[in-house]
XYZ file of C-alpha atoms in Angstrom:
119
model
C 4.357 -10.338 -15.265
C 4.672 -8.679 -11.876
C 3.473 -10.513 -8.784
C 2.656 -8.657 -5.574
C 1.945 -10.138 -2.152
C 0.814 -8.078 0.832
C 1.410 -8.967 4.456
C 1.418 -7.395 7.901
C -2.266 -6.838 8.509
C -3.995 -7.709 11.747
C -6.129 -6.528 14.632
C -4.996 -3.444 16.536
C -6.569 -1.044 19.005
C -7.244 2.570 18.089
C -4.066 4.598 18.364
C -1.887 1.612 17.511
C 0.447 0.976 14.593
C 0.973 -1.591 11.864
C 3.496 -1.941 9.076
C 2.258 -3.489 5.869
C 4.618 -5.017 3.331
C 4.186 -5.446 -0.410
C 6.708 -7.889 -1.837
C 7.229 -7.700 -5.590
C 8.601 -10.410 -7.866
C 8.756 -11.130 -11.572
C 9.332 -8.314 -14.072
C 9.993 -5.645 -11.470
C 12.061 -3.706 -13.982
C 8.814 -2.742 -15.716
C 7.320 -1.114 -12.593
C 6.913 2.658 -12.653
C 5.303 3.023 -9.241
C 3.502 1.052 -6.533
C 0.326 2.186 -4.866
C -1.444 1.224 -1.683
C -5.245 1.160 -1.783
C -7.874 0.016 0.683
C -11.419 -1.223 0.462
C -13.804 -1.124 3.391
C -17.008 -3.213 3.414
C -19.576 -1.717 1.093
C -17.186 0.894 -0.265
C -15.085 1.253 -3.366
C -11.343 0.765 -3.388
C -9.658 4.013 -2.367
C -6.157 5.375 -2.828
C -3.958 5.521 0.262
C -0.363 6.107 -0.827
C 2.111 5.602 -3.634
C 5.814 5.709 -4.357
C 7.952 5.544 -7.456
C 9.795 2.261 -7.898
C 13.075 4.122 -7.519
C 11.957 5.135 -4.035
C 11.272 8.763 -4.832
C 8.116 10.870 -4.741
C 6.353 9.165 -1.876
C 2.789 10.458 -1.534
C -0.119 9.783 0.792
C -3.786 10.676 0.689
C -5.211 13.518 2.734
C -6.776 11.054 5.181
C -3.397 9.384 5.726
C -1.247 12.509 5.874
C 0.679 12.800 9.112
C -0.100 9.192 10.097
C 1.008 6.919 7.234
C 4.379 6.718 5.515
C 5.284 4.786 2.379
C 8.827 3.613 1.668
C 10.805 1.130 -0.396
C 13.512 -1.417 0.406
C 15.296 -1.855 -2.912
C 17.307 -4.869 -1.713
C 14.104 -6.750 -0.898
C 11.926 -5.373 -3.735
C 9.441 -4.511 -1.022
C 7.233 -1.476 -0.465
C 6.175 -0.680 3.085
C 3.219 1.214 4.461
C 3.851 2.330 8.016
C 0.543 3.190 9.656
C 0.475 5.052 12.960
C -2.377 6.459 15.047
C -4.785 3.991 13.487
C -8.492 4.670 13.841
C -11.553 2.419 13.393
C -12.260 4.113 10.058
C -8.944 2.723 8.782
C -10.438 -0.773 8.945
C -10.295 -2.274 5.452
C -8.563 -4.756 3.220
C -5.348 -3.151 2.028
C -4.029 -3.895 -1.447
C -0.904 -2.935 -3.319
C -0.848 -2.519 -7.060
C 1.881 -1.865 -9.590
C 1.715 0.728 -12.307
C 3.865 -0.188 -15.297
C 5.848 2.394 -17.204
C 3.599 1.836 -20.211
C 0.328 2.618 -18.442
C -1.420 5.127 -16.188
C -3.358 2.387 -14.418
C -2.435 0.240 -11.441
C -2.702 -3.531 -11.798
C -1.128 -6.819 -10.777
C -3.048 -6.547 -7.530
C -2.036 -8.662 -4.597
C -4.607 -10.716 -2.623
C -4.799 -8.040 0.071
C -4.271 -8.003 3.815
C -6.974 -7.293 6.382
C -6.510 -4.429 8.830
C -9.001 -4.177 11.669
C -8.882 -1.340 14.190
C -10.980 -1.722 17.307
C -12.280 1.319 19.256
C-alpha cells in the first residue's frame, strides 16, 4: 500500500504563493506517477498537475500553466506543487493521488490540505 500525506496549505492573499508537499510512504516502488487535484465547494475534483515518479514529464492543467510547477524530491519521496500568483478561484482542498504502474487511475488519496486565497 502507498500512503500519501499533503501539507503546506493555508490562507494567502491574491497574488501570493504557497508550496504544497505530498509525502509518500509504503510501496513507493509501485508508483507510476503522482497527481495533484483540487476540489472547491460544490464542485467535482479537478486535475491540477502530475509528474512521473522518476521526476520526468511534469505537466500542469491549462488553468495552472505559467503559475504552478510540480517537482519531485527523490531523497524525501516527496512531490511538491509550487503555486504562484494565486487567485481566489484557486481556493479549494488540494489532494495528491498515486497512480500505480498497473492502473490508469489515481488512488491512495491523502486527506487533503486546504488552500484559501483572499481577494
